[in-house]
Amino acid sequence: MIKPVKVTGLAVALVLTGFATQAQQDNHTQTEELPKGWHLLDKTKDGFYGISVDKAYEFIKQKGLKSKTVVVAVIDSGVDTLHEDLKPILWKNPKEIPGNGIDDDGNGYIDDVYGWNFIGNKDGRNLKQDSYEGARVYHALKAKYEGKKIDPATLKGDELEEYNMWLKAKARIEGGNGEPEIDLMLLKRLLKGAKKGDSILQVALSKETYTGNDLDTLVPKTPVDKAARENILYLFRANQQMEQSNKELIGEFEEFVNGEERKAEAKEKAPPSYRKDIIGDDENDINDKYYGNPDVMAATPFHGTHVSGIIGAVRNNGKGMDGVADDVRIMMIRAVPDGDEHDKDIALAIRYAVDNGAKVINMSFGKDFSPQKKWIDDAVRYADTKGVLLVHAAGNDAKNVDTADNFPNAAFRDGKGRATNWITVGASGDPKSGGVTAPFSNYGKKEVDVFAPGVRIYSTIPGTTTYGNAQGTSMASPVVAGAAAFLLEYFPYLTPQQIKYCLEKSAQAPANKVTKPGTEEEVPLSELSRTGGVINVYEAAKIAATLQPQKGTPQKKVAKPTLQNKKG
């Protein structure tokens, strides 16, 4: 899963509880701190492998172009609607009167002012935690296939696909699928020790909240303080986020451990029906779509807030940080819990975004199984007919997604081609901070289109006036979504395919080989993605300026996908 991904499972639980590799342990002596907003900088002018945003705006100014507002939908965990750098750029439904309990615009969603929450209940309850799709698939089909003599040669179409998916889920849940095992007991001990050390350090520092940098300068007064400092500082360094707060570090570590515990429990029993117990819809019926509530903040807005700021936080206002695009409206669609998202929620979220005017959709989430992928494919095709571009994060498992599943993706399950209005994004960094490729990023010569900055990205976080770093392909994806929105602002006639062309054609290839994530192997970036480059907004804008509106070209006549109750 990508999830709301702020870290890579505490450096994948310190490299699957074998603790960190020597390279990770020594990383703080080998790299430099990146400046806030480094991802926007220009390599030639500033010395960092950013996306040349200022040069892009200078180019637009020279051309005398004026912007046209672009709506960007963010399908995520929620957003802080009160944040100082986001309030002015949040989408507000012009046809909806806030809080009157009436569906003023008749779209089926009452009081959808900022967007919609597909993982909430009409009574106001919201889903925070959910299970993993692999566990759901395994237990849903266990009675049908476990212990039965199945001849795959007798199965066809959906049934064969279902059986193969169950076999994959069985291997994942029961083990023996070649993936490394995680020592859960050791993880729990590490977490318990981290919590104890954190309490000691709060006293030693005389404050409840501190960063890795604060800890780095602490001179311990007692042996107990010294031991606590060494242990927690090790976690900060292994996770490569010294600017992160202790609360975020410990909270994310605990979230990772809880997730691994849920995975372990899935071997013995079916996961709780988190979603069913709260939402109350018929999850097997895609036509049952008017569920949820308008609470797009809920209690889990960190990830969506950070993503939204990367795309379009108000530029040049002297507050916090600048987004990539300068004239956007962020439509938040809450559909991603702590755990794996459900295909139905994602499919309907895409449709909601399209029907309410979004032209770019950012999707910083993902998982290994997609039982109703056909519903999502139908929604993606629908988005294409309306001229909507979808941008998706490649994932944070240092895997080759040409061979390892990462859903959703551009390949249609029915075998009828690929979505051309889709961009998959890997995460890049800077040589000064460890390399051009992020060590956690998924990659794929066929499936990953481009790379974009996703290491130590400074952006908005919940708290009205609060900002901080996070990293993952979850951060790289909105960099690309923001770049796409920028192009649409100034070249509003561009089709999704033309935007994709501009971003890919202009991607900058590193001069030297890069590190293949998860290994020490040095390869050309062209071995890790289709373009072999990192996006550059300035170069993309120059290409966009040479393209013309497709006058006289009839709109593609693609039948509007029907909402059918299909089992994928």
XYZ file of C-alpha atoms in Angstrom:
568
model
C 0.000 0.000 0.000
C 1.046 3.579 -0.454
C -1.499 4.905 1.921
C -1.300 8.245 3.319
C 2.435 7.695 3.212
C 4.580 10.087 5.184
C 7.444 7.688 5.776
C 8.402 4.322 4.460
C 7.325 2.322 7.499
C 10.082 3.933 9.592
C 12.607 3.046 6.899
C 10.560 -0.140 6.463
C 10.779 -0.791 10.166
C 14.540 -0.289 10.132
C 14.948 -2.672 7.227
C 12.491 -5.281 8.477
C 13.790 -5.112 12.064
C 17.229 -6.195 11.052
C 17.806 -2.578 12.080
C 19.130 -0.230 9.468
C 21.817 -1.039 6.965
C 25.220 0.458 7.594
C 24.555 2.948 4.809
C 21.412 4.122 6.575
C 23.167 4.264 9.942
C 25.874 6.461 8.455
C 23.529 8.478 6.239
C 23.572 11.569 8.430
C 27.294 11.963 7.862
C 27.033 11.498 4.109
C 24.247 13.859 3.144
C 23.247 17.472 3.615
C 19.993 18.978 4.778
C 17.880 20.129 1.855
C 16.487 23.675 1.934
C 12.767 24.144 2.357
C 11.164 24.126 -1.054
C 14.186 22.585 -2.769
C 11.846 20.690 -5.083
C 10.869 23.977 -6.775
C 14.445 25.069 -7.490
C 16.518 24.979 -10.668
C 19.602 22.786 -10.991
C 21.675 25.269 -12.976
C 20.776 28.355 -10.956
C 20.313 26.900 -7.466
C 22.287 23.659 -7.530
C 19.379 21.384 -6.584
C 17.527 18.839 -8.709
C 14.194 20.656 -8.530
C 11.606 21.309 -11.232
C 12.544 24.923 -12.196
C 9.277 26.554 -11.156
C 10.518 30.151 -10.994
C 11.958 29.894 -14.516
C 8.585 28.568 -15.693
C 6.782 31.607 -14.270
C 9.347 33.938 -15.816
C 8.707 32.272 -19.167
C 4.940 32.715 -18.797
C 5.408 36.366 -17.842
C 7.542 36.968 -20.922
C 4.795 35.430 -23.047
C 2.233 37.754 -21.475
C -0.079 34.854 -20.640
C -2.858 35.093 -18.062
C -4.000 32.179 -15.942
C -7.330 30.441 -15.921
C -8.344 28.750 -12.674
C -7.977 24.960 -12.691
C -9.767 22.616 -10.273
C -7.537 19.836 -8.937
C -9.196 16.983 -7.076
C -7.173 15.317 -4.335
C -8.415 11.830 -3.457
C -6.859 11.338 -0.055
C -7.319 11.163 3.720
C -8.731 14.652 4.285
C -7.591 18.280 4.434
C -7.311 20.993 7.063
C -9.881 23.445 5.719
C -8.676 26.107 8.175
C -5.026 26.189 7.139
C -3.792 29.699 6.332
C -2.041 28.649 3.114
C -4.929 26.521 1.833
C -8.131 28.368 2.763
C -7.920 30.753 -0.224
C -7.392 27.938 -2.733
C -9.906 25.334 -1.539
C -12.644 24.539 -4.050
C -16.067 25.642 -2.915
C -19.128 24.258 -4.608
C -20.793 27.380 -6.029
C -24.202 25.731 -6.133
C -24.262 24.460 -2.554
C -25.400 26.423 0.500
C -23.257 25.313 3.460
C -24.902 23.566 6.372
C -28.546 23.776 5.315
C -28.983 20.015 5.046
C -30.298 20.326 1.491
C -28.826 18.993 -1.737
C -28.970 22.417 -3.387
C -27.254 21.426 -6.629
C -29.102 18.128 -6.949
C -25.980 16.001 -7.388
C -26.975 13.559 -4.657
C -24.455 14.818 -2.094
C -25.840 17.088 0.625
C -23.726 20.086 1.710
C -20.733 19.042 -0.401
C -19.059 22.422 -0.053
C -15.377 21.451 -0.208
C -15.827 18.043 -1.817
C -17.069 14.771 -0.398
C -16.162 12.126 2.183
C -16.843 8.637 0.824
C -15.611 6.973 4.014
C -18.065 8.560 6.394
C -21.626 8.019 7.571
C -24.577 10.352 7.273
C -24.726 10.424 11.096
C -21.300 12.095 11.151
C -19.095 9.120 11.990
C -15.947 8.701 9.891
C -13.783 5.743 9.001
C -10.205 6.127 10.211
C -8.800 2.597 10.166
C -9.403 -0.213 7.712
C -8.007 -3.638 6.858
C -5.728 -4.663 4.008
C -7.190 -5.722 0.673
C -5.168 -8.927 0.583
C -6.773 -10.055 3.832
C -10.226 -9.093 2.587
C -9.753 -11.059 -0.638
C -8.303 -14.093 1.122
C -11.108 -14.485 3.648
C -13.922 -13.512 1.262
C -12.970 -16.349 -1.112
C -11.547 -18.861 1.356
C -14.711 -20.923 1.658
C -15.015 -21.079 -2.121
C -11.481 -22.266 -2.865
C -9.727 -23.552 0.269
C -9.216 -27.311 0.184
C -11.019 -27.663 -3.134
C -9.535 -29.412 -6.152
C -9.536 -26.625 -8.715
C -8.380 -27.185 -12.269
C -7.457 -23.729 -13.583
C -7.890 -25.044 -17.128
C -11.639 -25.284 -16.502
C -11.914 -21.644 -15.415
C -12.399 -18.721 -17.754
C -12.656 -14.949 -17.647
C -13.587 -13.384 -14.342
C -13.619 -16.703 -12.501
C -10.046 -17.552 -13.510
C -8.948 -14.044 -12.589
C -10.674 -14.348 -9.219
C -9.041 -17.698 -8.490
C -5.577 -16.425 -9.371
C -6.133 -13.370 -7.195
C -7.130 -15.617 -4.286
C -4.003 -17.748 -4.723
C -1.896 -14.610 -4.594
C -3.715 -13.411 -1.471
C -3.319 -16.836 0.138
C 0.432 -16.772 -0.488
C 0.657 -13.245 0.924
C -1.372 -14.003 4.051
C -0.018 -17.455 4.841
C 3.568 -16.605 3.927
C 6.014 -18.418 1.726
C 5.647 -15.974 -1.151
C 9.281 -14.967 -1.118
C 8.787 -11.720 0.782
C 10.885 -11.126 3.917
C 9.245 -11.811 7.259
C 8.925 -9.061 9.833
C 9.629 -9.908 13.491
C 6.504 -8.440 15.055
C 7.593 -9.048 18.647
C 10.850 -7.210 18.042
C 8.929 -4.374 16.422
C 6.707 -4.094 19.488
C 9.725 -4.004 21.796
C 11.316 -1.299 19.668
C 8.114 0.738 19.811
C 7.802 0.318 23.580
C 11.405 1.438 24.024
C 10.889 4.387 21.714
C 7.880 5.571 23.714
C 9.803 5.291 26.981
C 12.805 7.123 25.539
C 10.540 9.827 24.166
C 9.083 10.487 27.627
C 12.584 10.808 29.083
C 13.683 13.226 26.369
C 10.630 15.450 26.757
C 11.785 16.070 30.330
C 15.434 16.480 29.336
C 14.514 19.026 26.644
C 11.815 20.677 28.778
C 9.291 20.470 25.959
C 6.735 17.966 24.739
C 7.469 18.423 21.041
C 10.945 18.341 19.544
C 12.667 17.424 16.279
C 15.600 15.236 15.362
C 17.644 18.405 14.937
C 16.774 19.471 18.502
C 17.923 16.094 19.729
C 21.132 16.309 17.733
C 22.225 19.357 19.741
C 21.138 18.027 23.148
C 23.949 17.461 25.664
C 22.595 14.721 27.972
C 23.120 15.196 31.689
C 22.586 11.614 32.832
C 23.332 8.119 31.459
C 19.586 7.554 31.120
C 19.218 10.722 29.028
C 22.202 9.695 26.918
C 20.789 6.245 26.167
C 17.359 7.680 25.302
C 18.947 10.303 23.044
C 21.006 7.717 21.156
C 18.019 5.433 20.588
C 15.571 8.084 19.389
C 18.195 9.936 17.369
C 18.961 6.652 15.635
C 15.300 6.393 14.598
C 15.273 9.935 13.250
C 18.415 9.318 11.232
C 17.369 5.928 9.927
C 14.134 7.503 8.753
C 16.054 10.376 7.119
C 13.711 13.022 8.551
C 15.548 15.066 11.136
C 13.034 17.912 10.787
C 10.151 15.646 11.791
C 8.634 16.007 15.268
C 8.871 13.298 17.913
C 5.086 12.986 17.927
C 5.014 12.300 14.192
C 7.934 9.879 14.409
C 6.487 7.816 17.254
C 2.950 8.045 15.866
C 3.964 6.771 12.459
C 6.080 4.000 13.970
C 3.072 2.924 16.039
C 0.834 3.098 12.960
C 3.262 0.850 11.087
C 3.418 -1.662 13.962
C -0.377 -1.726 14.270
C -0.627 -2.372 10.546
C 1.804 -5.284 10.746
C -0.156 -6.657 13.695
C -3.362 -6.551 11.655
C -1.602 -8.386 8.841
C -0.431 -11.085 11.262
C -3.940 -11.493 12.683
C -5.302 -11.972 9.162
C -3.699 -15.424 9.032
C -6.116 -16.688 11.644
C -9.280 -14.653 11.258
C -11.130 -12.434 8.840
C -10.471 -8.713 9.310
C -13.127 -6.657 11.093
C -15.718 -5.070 8.823
C -14.551 -1.535 9.573
C -16.101 0.049 6.515
C -19.387 -1.856 6.600
C -19.953 -1.058 10.261
C -19.652 2.686 9.681
C -20.688 3.550 6.143
C -23.750 1.381 5.637
C -23.851 1.136 1.839
C -23.903 -2.027 -0.247
C -20.242 -2.302 -1.137
C -20.984 -4.833 -3.885
C -23.281 -2.416 -5.727
C -21.553 0.405 -7.602
C -24.969 1.999 -8.194
C -25.418 2.507 -4.446
C -23.359 5.689 -4.549
C -25.042 8.362 -2.432
C -23.384 7.530 0.872
C -20.840 9.372 3.004
C -20.875 12.905 4.410
C -19.386 16.369 3.674
C -16.719 16.207 6.417
C -13.540 16.365 4.329
C -11.305 17.141 7.307
C -12.362 14.314 9.645
C -9.646 13.329 12.125
C -6.958 12.262 9.653
C -6.058 15.262 7.484
C -2.234 15.139 7.685
C -1.549 13.430 4.387
C -4.149 15.220 2.305
C -3.143 18.580 3.765
C 0.506 18.008 2.877
C -0.377 16.843 -0.641
C -2.688 19.819 -1.222
C -0.032 22.309 -0.205
C 2.474 20.825 -2.635
C 0.006 21.318 -5.479
C -1.253 24.792 -4.812
C -0.498 26.462 -1.467
C -0.802 30.215 -2.035
C 2.324 31.479 -3.765
C 4.308 34.551 -2.733
C 2.174 35.408 0.292
C 5.080 35.305 2.748
C 3.588 32.365 4.604
C 5.045 28.919 4.995
C 5.739 27.660 1.499
C 4.660 27.942 -2.122
C 2.702 25.426 -4.145
C 3.641 24.540 -7.703
C 0.530 26.023 -9.349
C -0.592 29.609 -8.721
C -4.260 29.528 -9.728
C -5.899 26.310 -8.613
C -8.781 25.220 -6.441
C -8.294 22.049 -4.412
C -11.308 19.741 -4.265
C -10.839 17.245 -1.433
C -12.415 13.821 -1.813
C -11.848 11.704 1.252
C -11.592 8.026 0.319
C -8.294 6.777 1.795
C -8.205 5.366 5.356
C -5.356 4.008 7.458
C -5.290 0.665 5.662
C -6.274 -0.174 2.117
C -8.839 1.907 0.270
C -11.844 0.202 -1.328
C -12.214 0.142 -5.104
C -15.795 1.341 -4.988
C -14.876 4.481 -3.041
C -12.057 5.304 -5.457
C -14.202 4.732 -8.552
C -16.950 6.992 -7.226
C -14.405 9.567 -6.060
C -13.029 9.830 -9.594
C -16.548 10.241 -10.984
C -17.416 12.875 -8.385
C -14.288 14.833 -9.295
C -15.054 14.691 -13.006
C -18.715 15.615 -12.609
C -17.868 18.590 -10.434
C -15.329 20.212 -12.708
C -11.912 18.832 -11.776
C -9.412 18.704 -14.646
C -6.566 17.048 -12.749
C -6.932 14.313 -10.132
C -4.113 13.445 -7.728
C -4.056 9.928 -6.265
C -1.365 9.375 -3.644
C -2.432 5.916 -2.534
C -2.193 2.333 -3.710
C -2.377 -1.356 -2.835
C -1.460 -4.851 -4.041
C -4.958 -6.161 -4.798
C -7.895 -4.643 -6.679
C -10.914 -6.990 -6.768
C -13.204 -4.432 -8.441
C -10.645 -2.789 -10.707
C -13.197 -2.779 -13.537
C -15.162 -0.123 -11.673
C -12.068 2.052 -11.472
C -11.223 1.398 -15.115
C -14.710 2.519 -16.117
C -14.256 5.707 -14.076
C -10.865 6.368 -15.690
C -12.391 5.961 -19.165
C -15.176 8.316 -18.151
C -12.594 10.870 -16.983
C -10.892 10.631 -20.360
C -14.103 11.484 -22.202
C -14.313 14.656 -20.096
C -10.686 15.684 -20.604
C -9.438 14.858 -17.102
C -5.859 13.820 -16.292
C -5.122 11.367 -13.468
C -1.772 11.388 -11.632
C -0.853 8.404 -9.445
C 1.978 7.638 -7.029
C 4.113 4.615 -7.950
C 4.457 3.311 -4.384
C 7.084 3.141 -1.673
C 8.279 -0.463 -1.539
C 11.419 -0.170 -3.720
C 9.783 -2.656 -6.094
C 9.640 -3.052 -9.850
C 5.990 -2.436 -10.655
C 6.485 -3.870 -14.128
C 6.307 -7.230 -12.347
C 4.833 -6.433 -8.907
C 1.209 -5.297 -8.682
C 0.447 -1.726 -7.699
C -3.187 -0.659 -7.999
C -4.788 1.335 -9.440
C -2.773 1.510 -12.644
C -3.118 2.461 -16.298
C -3.590 -1.064 -17.657
C -7.269 -1.879 -18.169
C -8.276 -5.199 -16.672
C -10.342 -6.183 -19.702
C -7.151 -6.216 -21.761
C -8.344 -3.401 -24.030
C -5.316 -1.167 -23.858
C -4.139 1.404 -21.335
C -5.376 4.741 -20.089
C -3.690 7.566 -21.997
C -4.910 10.170 -19.495
C -2.777 8.656 -16.718
C 0.690 9.435 -15.312
C 2.498 7.194 -12.803
C 5.161 8.948 -10.737
C 8.290 7.696 -8.972
C 10.099 9.728 -6.307
C 13.383 11.534 -6.873
C 15.742 13.243 -4.482
C 18.923 15.248 -4.735
C 22.524 13.981 -4.787
C 23.220 16.120 -1.728
C 20.642 14.137 0.249
C 21.498 10.639 -0.883
C 20.832 10.416 -4.612
C 18.604 11.250 -7.551
C 16.353 8.266 -6.887
C 14.588 7.990 -3.538
C 15.662 4.709 -1.885
C 12.049 3.772 -1.158
C 10.532 4.527 -4.576
C 8.925 1.904 -6.749
C 10.115 1.924 -10.333
C 9.358 0.315 -13.692
C 10.648 0.803 -17.199
C 7.130 0.267 -18.540
C 4.793 1.282 -15.724
C 6.450 4.365 -14.182
C 6.270 7.347 -16.523
C 8.400 9.970 -14.788
C 10.157 10.768 -11.549
C 9.557 13.912 -9.493
C 10.865 15.216 -6.163
C 9.523 13.184 -3.247
C 12.266 13.368 -0.600
C 11.945 15.782 2.326
C 9.228 17.894 0.776
C 8.205 20.872 2.908
C 4.491 21.620 2.844
C 1.365 22.429 4.813
C 0.353 20.170 7.692
C -2.704 20.382 9.989
C -2.576 23.172 12.521
C -3.683 26.355 10.729
C -0.176 27.838 10.588
C 1.877 24.627 10.654
C 4.323 23.275 8.083
C 6.678 20.321 7.912
C 8.495 17.734 5.839
C 7.198 14.436 4.544
C 8.427 12.084 1.874
C 7.245 9.329 -0.404
C 5.892 8.930 -3.909
C 2.827 10.403 -2.225
C 4.708 13.711 -2.333
C 6.121 13.204 -5.846
C 2.665 12.675 -7.348
C 1.279 16.106 -6.325
C 4.430 17.748 -7.666
C 3.414 16.360 -11.068
C -0.274 17.147 -10.500
C 0.707 20.732 -9.669
C 2.845 20.916 -12.795
C -0.053 19.611 -14.901
C -2.384 22.207 -13.356
C 0.160 24.956 -14.083
C 0.230 23.978 -17.764
C -3.568 23.945 -17.904
C -3.780 27.354 -16.260
C -1.810 29.002 -19.046
C -2.639 26.632 -21.913
C -6.250 25.699 -21.074
C -6.861 24.061 -24.450
C -4.412 21.228 -23.801
C -5.833 17.716 -23.653
C -4.741 15.272 -20.934
C -2.648 13.506 -23.543
C -0.928 16.759 -24.535
C -0.164 17.602 -20.908
C 1.273 14.140 -20.441
C 3.345 14.624 -23.594
C 4.719 17.971 -22.370
C 5.726 16.612 -18.977
C 7.275 13.456 -20.368
C 9.032 14.970 -23.376
C 10.658 17.618 -21.192
C 11.753 15.296 -18.361
C 15.430 15.818 -17.601
C 17.720 12.792 -17.601
C 20.470 12.838 -14.932
C 23.999 13.080 -16.295
C 25.112 10.048 -14.328
C 23.706 6.682 -13.409
C 21.366 6.463 -10.418
C 20.886 3.955 -7.634
C 18.231 1.345 -8.294
C 15.946 1.554 -5.227
C 16.362 -1.301 -2.788
C 19.813 -2.173 -4.156
C 23.288 -0.731 -4.510
C 23.199 -1.188 -8.288
C 23.878 1.858 -10.462
C 21.721 2.078 -13.603
C 20.510 4.733 -16.059
C 17.218 6.291 -14.942
C 15.843 5.069 -18.290
C 15.965 1.556 -16.776
C 13.624 2.680 -14.011
C 11.012 4.652 -15.937
C 9.631 5.220 -19.430
C 11.119 8.672 -19.870
C 14.278 8.202 -17.854
C 13.877 11.704 -16.466
C 12.718 14.014 -13.666
C 9.995 16.501 -14.607
C 10.913 20.115 -15.323
C 8.079 22.653 -15.430
C 10.051 25.258 -17.344
C 10.951 22.863 -20.140
C 7.375 21.524 -20.176
C 5.996 25.059 -20.533
C 8.260 25.708 -23.517
C 6.869 22.629 -25.251
C 3.287 23.540 -24.306
C 3.758 26.931 -25.950
C 4.417 25.197 -29.280
C 1.214 23.146 -29.216
C -1.993 24.366 -30.758
C -5.622 23.796 -29.811
C -7.033 20.786 -31.605
C -9.498 22.867 -33.620
C -11.967 20.978 -35.711
C -11.062 17.696 -34.092
C -14.258 16.023 -32.932
C -14.356 14.968 -29.306
C -13.701 11.311 -28.826
C -16.959 9.451 -28.930
C -16.472 6.979 -26.135
C -19.590 5.511 -24.670
C -20.198 6.696 -21.145
C -19.320 3.748 -18.917
C -22.355 2.217 -17.293
C -22.478 1.712 -13.562
C -22.985 -2.006 -13.411
C -22.704 -4.364 -10.501
C -19.632 -6.179 -11.765
C -17.316 -8.290 -9.702
C -13.720 -7.567 -10.659
